[in-house]
Each structure stands twice: as structure tokens, then as C-alpha cells.
Coordinates of N, CA and C in Angstrom, one line a residue:
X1 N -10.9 -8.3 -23.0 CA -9.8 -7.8 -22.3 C -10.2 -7.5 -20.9
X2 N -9.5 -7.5 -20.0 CA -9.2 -7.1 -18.4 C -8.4 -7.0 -17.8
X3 N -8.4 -6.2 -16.4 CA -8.0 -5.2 -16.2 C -6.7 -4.7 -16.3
X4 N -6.6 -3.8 -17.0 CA -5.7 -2.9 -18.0 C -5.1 -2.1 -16.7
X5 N -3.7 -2.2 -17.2 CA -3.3 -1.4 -16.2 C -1.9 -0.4 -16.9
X6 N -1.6 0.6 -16.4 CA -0.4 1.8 -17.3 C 0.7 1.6 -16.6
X7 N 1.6 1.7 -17.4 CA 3.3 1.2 -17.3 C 3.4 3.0 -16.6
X8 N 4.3 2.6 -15.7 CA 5.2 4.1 -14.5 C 5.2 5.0 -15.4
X9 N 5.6 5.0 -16.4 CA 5.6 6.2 -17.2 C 4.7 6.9 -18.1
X10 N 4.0 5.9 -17.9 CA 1.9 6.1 -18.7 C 2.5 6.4 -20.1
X11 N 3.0 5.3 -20.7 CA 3.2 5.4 -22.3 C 2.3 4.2 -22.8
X12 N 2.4 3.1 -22.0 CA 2.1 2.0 -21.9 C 0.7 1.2 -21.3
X13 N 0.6 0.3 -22.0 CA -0.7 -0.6 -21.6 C -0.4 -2.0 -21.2
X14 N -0.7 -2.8 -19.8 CA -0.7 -4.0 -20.3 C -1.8 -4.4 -19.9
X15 N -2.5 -5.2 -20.4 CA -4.0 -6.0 -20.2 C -3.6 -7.8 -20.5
X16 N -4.9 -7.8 -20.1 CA -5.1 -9.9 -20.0 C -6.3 -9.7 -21.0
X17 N -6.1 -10.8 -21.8 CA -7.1 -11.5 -22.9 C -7.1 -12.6 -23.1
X18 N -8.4 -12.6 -22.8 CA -8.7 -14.5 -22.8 C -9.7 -14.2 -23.9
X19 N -9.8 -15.8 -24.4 CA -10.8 -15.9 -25.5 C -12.5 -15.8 -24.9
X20 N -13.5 -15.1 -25.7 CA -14.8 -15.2 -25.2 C -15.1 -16.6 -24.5
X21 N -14.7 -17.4 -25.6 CA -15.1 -19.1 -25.8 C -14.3 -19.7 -24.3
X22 N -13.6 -19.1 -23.8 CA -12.8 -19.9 -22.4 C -11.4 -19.6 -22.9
X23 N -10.4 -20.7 -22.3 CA -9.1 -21.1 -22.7 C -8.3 -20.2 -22.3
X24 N -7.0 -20.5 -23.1 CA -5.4 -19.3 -22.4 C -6.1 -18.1 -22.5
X25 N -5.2 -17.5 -21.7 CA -5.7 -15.8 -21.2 C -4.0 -15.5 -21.5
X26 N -3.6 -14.6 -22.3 CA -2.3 -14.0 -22.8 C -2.6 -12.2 -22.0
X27 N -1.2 -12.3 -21.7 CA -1.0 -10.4 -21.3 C -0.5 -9.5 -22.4
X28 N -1.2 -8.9 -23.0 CA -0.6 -7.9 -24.1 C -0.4 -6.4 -24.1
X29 N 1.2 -5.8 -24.4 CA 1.3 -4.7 -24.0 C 1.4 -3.8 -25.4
X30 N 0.6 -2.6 -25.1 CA 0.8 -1.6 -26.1 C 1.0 -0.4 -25.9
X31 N 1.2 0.6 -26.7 CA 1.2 1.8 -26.7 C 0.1 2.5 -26.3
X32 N 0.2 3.8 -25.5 CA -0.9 4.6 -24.6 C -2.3 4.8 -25.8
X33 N -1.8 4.9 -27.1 CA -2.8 5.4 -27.9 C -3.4 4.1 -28.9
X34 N -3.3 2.6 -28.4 CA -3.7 1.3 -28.4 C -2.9 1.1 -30.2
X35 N -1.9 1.5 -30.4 CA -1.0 0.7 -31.3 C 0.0 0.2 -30.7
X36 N 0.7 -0.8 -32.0 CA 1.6 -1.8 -31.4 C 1.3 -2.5 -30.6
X37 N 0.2 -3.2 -30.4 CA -0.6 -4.3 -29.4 C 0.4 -5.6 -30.0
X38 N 0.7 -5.9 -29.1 CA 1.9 -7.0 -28.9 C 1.6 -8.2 -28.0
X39 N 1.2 -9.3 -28.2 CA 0.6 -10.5 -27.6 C 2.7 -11.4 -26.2
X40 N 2.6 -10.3 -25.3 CA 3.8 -11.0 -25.0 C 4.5 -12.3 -24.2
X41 N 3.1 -13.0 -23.1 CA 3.2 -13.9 -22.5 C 1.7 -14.0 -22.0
X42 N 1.8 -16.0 -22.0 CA 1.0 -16.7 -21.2 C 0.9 -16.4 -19.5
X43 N -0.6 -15.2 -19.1 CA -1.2 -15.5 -18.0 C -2.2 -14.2 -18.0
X44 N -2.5 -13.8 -17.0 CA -3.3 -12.8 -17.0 C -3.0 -11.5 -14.8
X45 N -4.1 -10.5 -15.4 CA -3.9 -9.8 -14.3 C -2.7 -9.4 -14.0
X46 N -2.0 -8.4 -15.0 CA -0.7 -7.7 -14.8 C -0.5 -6.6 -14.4
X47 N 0.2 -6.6 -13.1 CA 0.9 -5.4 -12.6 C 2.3 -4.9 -12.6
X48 N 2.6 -3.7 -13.1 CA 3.2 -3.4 -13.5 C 4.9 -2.8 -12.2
X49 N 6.2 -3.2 -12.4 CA 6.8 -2.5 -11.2 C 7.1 -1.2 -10.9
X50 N 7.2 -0.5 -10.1 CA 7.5 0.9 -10.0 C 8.3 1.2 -11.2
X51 N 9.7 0.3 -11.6 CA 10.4 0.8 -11.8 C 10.2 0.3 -13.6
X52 N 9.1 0.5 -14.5 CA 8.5 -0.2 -15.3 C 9.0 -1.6 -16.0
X53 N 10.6 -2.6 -15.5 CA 11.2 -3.2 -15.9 C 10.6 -4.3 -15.8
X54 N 9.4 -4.9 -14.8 CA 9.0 -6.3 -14.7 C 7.4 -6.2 -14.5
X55 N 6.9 -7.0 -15.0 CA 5.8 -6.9 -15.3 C 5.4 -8.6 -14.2
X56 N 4.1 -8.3 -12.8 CA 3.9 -9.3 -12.4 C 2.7 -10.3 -13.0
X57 N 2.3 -11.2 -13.3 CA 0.9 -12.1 -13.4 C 0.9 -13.2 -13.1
X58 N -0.4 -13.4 -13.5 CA -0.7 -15.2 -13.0 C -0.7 -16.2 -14.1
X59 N -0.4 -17.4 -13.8 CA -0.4 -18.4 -14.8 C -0.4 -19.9 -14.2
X60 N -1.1 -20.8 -14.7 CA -1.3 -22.2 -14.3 C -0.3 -22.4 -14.1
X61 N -0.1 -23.4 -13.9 CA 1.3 -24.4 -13.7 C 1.3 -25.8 -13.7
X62 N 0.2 -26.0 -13.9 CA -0.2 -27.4 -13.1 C -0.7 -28.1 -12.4
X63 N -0.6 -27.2 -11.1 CA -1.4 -27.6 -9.9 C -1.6 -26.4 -9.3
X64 N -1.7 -25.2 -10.0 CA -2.6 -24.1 -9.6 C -2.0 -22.7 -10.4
X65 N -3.0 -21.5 -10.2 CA -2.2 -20.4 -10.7 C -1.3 -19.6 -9.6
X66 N 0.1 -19.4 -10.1 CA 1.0 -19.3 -9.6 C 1.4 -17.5 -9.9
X67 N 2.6 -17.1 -9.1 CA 2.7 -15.8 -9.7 C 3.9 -15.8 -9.9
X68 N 4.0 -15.1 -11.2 CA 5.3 -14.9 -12.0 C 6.1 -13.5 -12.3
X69 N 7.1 -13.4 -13.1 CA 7.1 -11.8 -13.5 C 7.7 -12.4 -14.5
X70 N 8.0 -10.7 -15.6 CA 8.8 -11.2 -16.6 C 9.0 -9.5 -17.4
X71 N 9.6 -9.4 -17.9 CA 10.0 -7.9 -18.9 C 9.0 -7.8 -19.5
X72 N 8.3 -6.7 -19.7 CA 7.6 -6.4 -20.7 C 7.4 -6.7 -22.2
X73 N 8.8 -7.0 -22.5 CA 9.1 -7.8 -24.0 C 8.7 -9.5 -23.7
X74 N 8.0 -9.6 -22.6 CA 8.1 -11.3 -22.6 C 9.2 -11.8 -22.5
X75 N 10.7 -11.3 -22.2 CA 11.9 -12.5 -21.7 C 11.8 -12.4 -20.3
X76 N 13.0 -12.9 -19.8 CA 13.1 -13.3 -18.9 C 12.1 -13.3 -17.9
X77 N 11.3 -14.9 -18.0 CA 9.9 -15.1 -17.0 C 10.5 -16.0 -16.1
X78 N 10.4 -16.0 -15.2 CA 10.6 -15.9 -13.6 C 9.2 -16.8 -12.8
X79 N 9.0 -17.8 -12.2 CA 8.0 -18.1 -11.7 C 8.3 -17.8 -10.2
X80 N 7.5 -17.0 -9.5 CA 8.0 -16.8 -8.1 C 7.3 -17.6 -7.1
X81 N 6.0 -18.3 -7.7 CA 5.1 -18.8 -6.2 C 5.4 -20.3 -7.2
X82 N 4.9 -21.5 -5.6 CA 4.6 -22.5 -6.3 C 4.2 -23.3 -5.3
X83 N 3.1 -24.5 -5.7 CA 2.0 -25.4 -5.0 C 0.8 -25.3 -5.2
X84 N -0.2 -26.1 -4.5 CA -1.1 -26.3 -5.1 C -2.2 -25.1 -5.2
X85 N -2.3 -24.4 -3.5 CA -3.0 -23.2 -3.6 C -2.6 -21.8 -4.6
X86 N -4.1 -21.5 -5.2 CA -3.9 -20.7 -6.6 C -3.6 -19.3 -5.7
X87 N -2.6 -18.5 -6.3 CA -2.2 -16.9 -5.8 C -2.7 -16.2 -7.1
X88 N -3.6 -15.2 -6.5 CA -4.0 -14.1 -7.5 C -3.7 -12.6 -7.2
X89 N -4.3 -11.9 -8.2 CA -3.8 -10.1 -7.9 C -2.5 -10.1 -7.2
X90 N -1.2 -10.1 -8.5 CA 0.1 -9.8 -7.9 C -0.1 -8.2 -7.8
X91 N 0.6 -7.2 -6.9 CA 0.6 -6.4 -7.2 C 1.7 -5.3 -6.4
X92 N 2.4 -4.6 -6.9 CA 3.8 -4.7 -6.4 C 3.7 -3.0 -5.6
X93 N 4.3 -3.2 -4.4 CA 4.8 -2.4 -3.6 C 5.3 -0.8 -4.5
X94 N 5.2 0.4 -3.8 CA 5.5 1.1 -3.9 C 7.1 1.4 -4.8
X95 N 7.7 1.0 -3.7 CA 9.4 0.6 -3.7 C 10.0 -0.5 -4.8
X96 N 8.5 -1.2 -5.2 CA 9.3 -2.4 -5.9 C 9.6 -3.7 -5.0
X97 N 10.1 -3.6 -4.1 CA 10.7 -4.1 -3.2 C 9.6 -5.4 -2.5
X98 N 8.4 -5.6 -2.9 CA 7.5 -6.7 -2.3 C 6.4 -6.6 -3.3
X99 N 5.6 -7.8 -3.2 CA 4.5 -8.1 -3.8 C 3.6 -8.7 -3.1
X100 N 2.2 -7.7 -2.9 CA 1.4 -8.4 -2.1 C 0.3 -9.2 -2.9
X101 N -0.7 -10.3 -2.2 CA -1.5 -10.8 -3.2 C -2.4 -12.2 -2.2
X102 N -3.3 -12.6 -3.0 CA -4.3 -13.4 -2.5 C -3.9 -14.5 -2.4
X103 N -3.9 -15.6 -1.7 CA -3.5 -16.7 -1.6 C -4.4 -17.5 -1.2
X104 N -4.7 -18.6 -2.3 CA -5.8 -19.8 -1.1 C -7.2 -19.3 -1.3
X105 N -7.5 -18.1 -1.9 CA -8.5 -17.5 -2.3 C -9.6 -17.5 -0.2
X106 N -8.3 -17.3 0.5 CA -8.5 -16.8 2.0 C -7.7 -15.9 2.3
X107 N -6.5 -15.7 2.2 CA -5.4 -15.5 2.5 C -4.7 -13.9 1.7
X108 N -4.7 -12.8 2.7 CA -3.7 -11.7 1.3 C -2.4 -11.9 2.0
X109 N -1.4 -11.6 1.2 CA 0.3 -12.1 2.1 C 0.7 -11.4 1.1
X110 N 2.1 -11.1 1.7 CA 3.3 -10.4 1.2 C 4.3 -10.9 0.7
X111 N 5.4 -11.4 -0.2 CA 6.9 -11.9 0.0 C 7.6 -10.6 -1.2
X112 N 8.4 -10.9 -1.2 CA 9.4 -10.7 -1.1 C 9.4 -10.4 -3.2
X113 N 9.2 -9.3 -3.9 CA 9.7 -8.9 -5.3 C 10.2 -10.0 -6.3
X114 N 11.4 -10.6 -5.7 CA 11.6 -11.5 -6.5 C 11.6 -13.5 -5.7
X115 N 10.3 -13.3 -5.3 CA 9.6 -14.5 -4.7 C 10.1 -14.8 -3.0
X116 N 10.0 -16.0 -2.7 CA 10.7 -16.2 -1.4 C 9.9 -15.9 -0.4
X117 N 9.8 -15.9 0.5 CA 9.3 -16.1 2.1 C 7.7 -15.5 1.7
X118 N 6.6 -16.0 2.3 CA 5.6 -15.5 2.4 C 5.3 -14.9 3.8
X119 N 4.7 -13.6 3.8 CA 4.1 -13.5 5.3 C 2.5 -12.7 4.9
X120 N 1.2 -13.6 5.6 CA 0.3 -13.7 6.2 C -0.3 -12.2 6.6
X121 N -1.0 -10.9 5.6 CA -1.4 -10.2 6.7 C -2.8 -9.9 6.9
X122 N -3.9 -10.9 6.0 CA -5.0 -11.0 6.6 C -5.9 -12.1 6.3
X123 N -6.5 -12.5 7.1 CA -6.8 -13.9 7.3 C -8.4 -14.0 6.6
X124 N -8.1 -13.3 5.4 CA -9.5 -13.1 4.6 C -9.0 -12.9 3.0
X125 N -9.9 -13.4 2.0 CA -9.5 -13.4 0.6 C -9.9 -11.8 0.2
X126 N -9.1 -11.4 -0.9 CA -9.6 -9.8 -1.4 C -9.6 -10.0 -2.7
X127 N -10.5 -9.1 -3.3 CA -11.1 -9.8 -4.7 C -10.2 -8.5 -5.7
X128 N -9.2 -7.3 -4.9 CA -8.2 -6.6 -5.6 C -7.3 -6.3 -4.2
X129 N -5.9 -5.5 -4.1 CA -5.4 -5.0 -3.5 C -4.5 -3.9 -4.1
X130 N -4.4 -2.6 -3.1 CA -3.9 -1.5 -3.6 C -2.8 -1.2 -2.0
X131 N -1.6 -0.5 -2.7 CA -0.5 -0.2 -1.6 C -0.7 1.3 -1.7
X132 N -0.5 1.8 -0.2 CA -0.8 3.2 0.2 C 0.4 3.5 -0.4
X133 N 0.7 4.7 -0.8 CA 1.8 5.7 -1.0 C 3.0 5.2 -0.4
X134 N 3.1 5.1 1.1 CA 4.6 5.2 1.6 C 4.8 3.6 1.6
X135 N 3.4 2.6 1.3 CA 4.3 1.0 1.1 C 3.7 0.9 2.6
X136 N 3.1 1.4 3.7 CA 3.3 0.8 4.8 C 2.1 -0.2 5.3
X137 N 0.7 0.2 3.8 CA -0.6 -0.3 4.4 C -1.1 -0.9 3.1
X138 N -1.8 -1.4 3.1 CA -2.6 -2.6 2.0 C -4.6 -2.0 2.3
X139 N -4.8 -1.7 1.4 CA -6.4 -1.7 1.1 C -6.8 -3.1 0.4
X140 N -7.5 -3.7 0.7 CA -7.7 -5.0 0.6 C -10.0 -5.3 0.8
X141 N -9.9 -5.3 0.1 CA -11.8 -5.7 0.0 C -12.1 -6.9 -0.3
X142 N -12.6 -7.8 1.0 CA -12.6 -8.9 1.1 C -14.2 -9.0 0.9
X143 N -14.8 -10.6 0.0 CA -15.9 -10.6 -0.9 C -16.8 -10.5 0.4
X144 N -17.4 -9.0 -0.4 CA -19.0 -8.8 0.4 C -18.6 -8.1 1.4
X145 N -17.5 -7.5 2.0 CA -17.1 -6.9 3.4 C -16.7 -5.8 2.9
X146 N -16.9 -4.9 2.0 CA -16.3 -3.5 1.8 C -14.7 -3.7 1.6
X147 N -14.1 -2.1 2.1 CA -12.8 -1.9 2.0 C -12.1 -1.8 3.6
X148 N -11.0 -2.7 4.0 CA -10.5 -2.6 4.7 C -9.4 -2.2 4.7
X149 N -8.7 -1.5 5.6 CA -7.2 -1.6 5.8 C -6.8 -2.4 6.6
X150 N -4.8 -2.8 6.1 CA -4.2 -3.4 7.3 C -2.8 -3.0 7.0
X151 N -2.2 -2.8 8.1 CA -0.5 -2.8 7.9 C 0.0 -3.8 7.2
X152 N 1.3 -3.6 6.2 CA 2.0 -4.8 5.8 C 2.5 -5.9 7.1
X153 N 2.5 -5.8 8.2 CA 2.8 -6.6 9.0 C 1.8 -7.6 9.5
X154 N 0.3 -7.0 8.9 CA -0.8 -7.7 9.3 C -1.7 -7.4 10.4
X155 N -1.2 -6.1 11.2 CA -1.3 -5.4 12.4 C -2.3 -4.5 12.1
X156 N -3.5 -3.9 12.9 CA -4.5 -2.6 12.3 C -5.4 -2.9 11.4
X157 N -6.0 -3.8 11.3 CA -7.1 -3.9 10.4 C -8.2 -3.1 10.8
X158 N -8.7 -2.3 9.9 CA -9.7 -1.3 10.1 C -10.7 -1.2 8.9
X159 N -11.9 -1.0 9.1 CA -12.7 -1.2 8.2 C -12.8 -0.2 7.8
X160 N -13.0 0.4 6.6 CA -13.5 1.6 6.7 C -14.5 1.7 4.9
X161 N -15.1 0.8 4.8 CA -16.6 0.8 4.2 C -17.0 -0.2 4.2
X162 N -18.6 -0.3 3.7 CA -19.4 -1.6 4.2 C -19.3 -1.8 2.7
X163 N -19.2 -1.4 1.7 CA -19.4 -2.0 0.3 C -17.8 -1.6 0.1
X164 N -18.1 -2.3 -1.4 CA -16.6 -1.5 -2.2 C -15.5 -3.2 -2.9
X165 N -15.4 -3.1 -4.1 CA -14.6 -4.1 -4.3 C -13.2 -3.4 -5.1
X166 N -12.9 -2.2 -5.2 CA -11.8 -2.1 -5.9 C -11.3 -0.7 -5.6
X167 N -10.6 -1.5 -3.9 CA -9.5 -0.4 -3.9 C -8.7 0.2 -4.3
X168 N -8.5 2.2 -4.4 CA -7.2 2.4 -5.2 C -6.9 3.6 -4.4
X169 N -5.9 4.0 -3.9 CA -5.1 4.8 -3.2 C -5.2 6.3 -4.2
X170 N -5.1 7.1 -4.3 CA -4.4 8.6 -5.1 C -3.2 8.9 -4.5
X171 N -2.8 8.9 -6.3 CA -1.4 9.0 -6.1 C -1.1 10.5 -5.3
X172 N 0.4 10.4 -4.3 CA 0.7 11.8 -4.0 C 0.7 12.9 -4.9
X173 N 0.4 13.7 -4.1 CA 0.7 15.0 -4.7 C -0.7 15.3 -6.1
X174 N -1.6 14.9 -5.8 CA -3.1 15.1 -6.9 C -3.7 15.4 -5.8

């Protein structure tokens, strides 16, 4: 299993499992206290939305891994990216309202919740990404360079450690 992440209301689990041996990697969601483990859709690396209704991940397609969403029950799955370059770590905005993520394994970019326009905000791959509290900034740790920041517009990039691969914000008010 990897990386596990809690549904908005922290009742909930969803994780990626792939087989030791290789092969499909399925997202499975369970209950906070690891019953009712429920095998619900093909991909992996699930982030969960503010508003705990859509669940984002990755999944082949064909000609690369793409990013999708889909309800936590596994209906209604949605493919939002598509082409050849593989998009990884979806991970969704404060508001809901955007999803940022790696592209091209160069590239972190932003579009748009339920797919559509991509925009470019740093011209380097990140091996996780985390959104600051108010949605306006991206922590982004690009391989071997520490933790940076940058505005969602792509504007202010600022370094601020020489190591570090797995940025995460504290939630307000802790």
C-alpha cells in the first residue's frame, strides 16, 4: 500500500495497492479504524476533494498515466487529462476548485477541478505537491532541490530548503 491519504472528514482512508510482483495498482477506501476495506477503482495516488465527494488519481490509458476523478464508491469516473505525457500527484486545491500536479515528469501545472485548460507554474518536476491554506501558493520539491515555493500563477518562486521531498502545509488554526 501507498500513500494513504484521509477523507475531509477523517472517517475515511483511501490508499493505492499494487501487487508486490508489479502489475494494476487499484485505490481502496476504508473506514478510519481499517474495516470495510473496499477495492473501488483502477489507478493509484489518491487525493481526496475538500468537499469529500471526488476522489482524484492516476491511471494508464494507453499512451500514458493520465488524471482522473471519480466518487469514492468508484462511479462516476471522469478522465480529466489526456496524451502522451504521463501527469502524476493530482492534488486538489483548497476550494476544490483546481488541481495541481506534475506533468511530463518536468512540468507542475494547474487546470481546472473538472479538467480543461492547463497552466504551467514551474518549469521543474516535483516528486509531491501541497496547497497553502488560502489556495494562493504550491510547495512543490523538485528531485534533489529541497522545498520550494511558487504562486499558483507561476510567479515567486522561492526556495526555502536545500533537502526535503514531501511537502505539507499545517492545517489553519493548529
Amino acid at each position: 500500500a501507498q500513500r494513504p491519504v484521509w477523507s475531509p472528514d477523517g472517517r475515511r482512508i483511501a490508499v493505492s495497492r499494487e501487487p508486490a510482483s508489479g502489475g494494476t495498482a487499484f485505490v481502496w477506501v476504508m473506514n478510519a479504524d481499517g474495516s470495510n476495506q473496499t477495492e473501488v477503482f483502477e489507478g493509484r495516488d489518491p487525493s481526496w476533494s475538500p468537499d469529500g465527494s471526488r476522489i482524484a488519481f492516476i491511471r494508464w490509458d494507453g499512451s500514458g498515466l493520465q488524471i482522473w476523478t471519480a466518487s469514492p464508491s468508484g462511479a462516476n469516473v471522469q478522465q480529466l487529462t489526456e496524451g502522451d505525457p504521463d501527469h502524476m500527484y493530482p492534488t486538489w486545491s483548497p476550494d476544490g476548485r483546481q488541481l495541481a500536479f506534475e506533468y511530463d515528469h518536468a512540468l507542475v501545472a494547474v487546470m481546472d477541478g473538472g479538467g480543461g485548460r492547463r497552466q504551467v507554474v514551474a518549469n521543474q518536476q516535483s516528486w509531491n505537491l501541497s496547497w497553502s491554506p488560502d489556495g494562493r501558493r504550491l510547495a512543490i520539491a523538485p528531485s534533489g532541490g529541497g522545498i520550494r515555493l511558487v504562486n499558483v500563477d507561476g510567479s515567486g518562486s522561492t526556495q526555502i530548503t536545500k533537502v526535503g521531498t514531501q511537502p505539507a502545509w499545517q492545517p489553519v488554526g493548529w
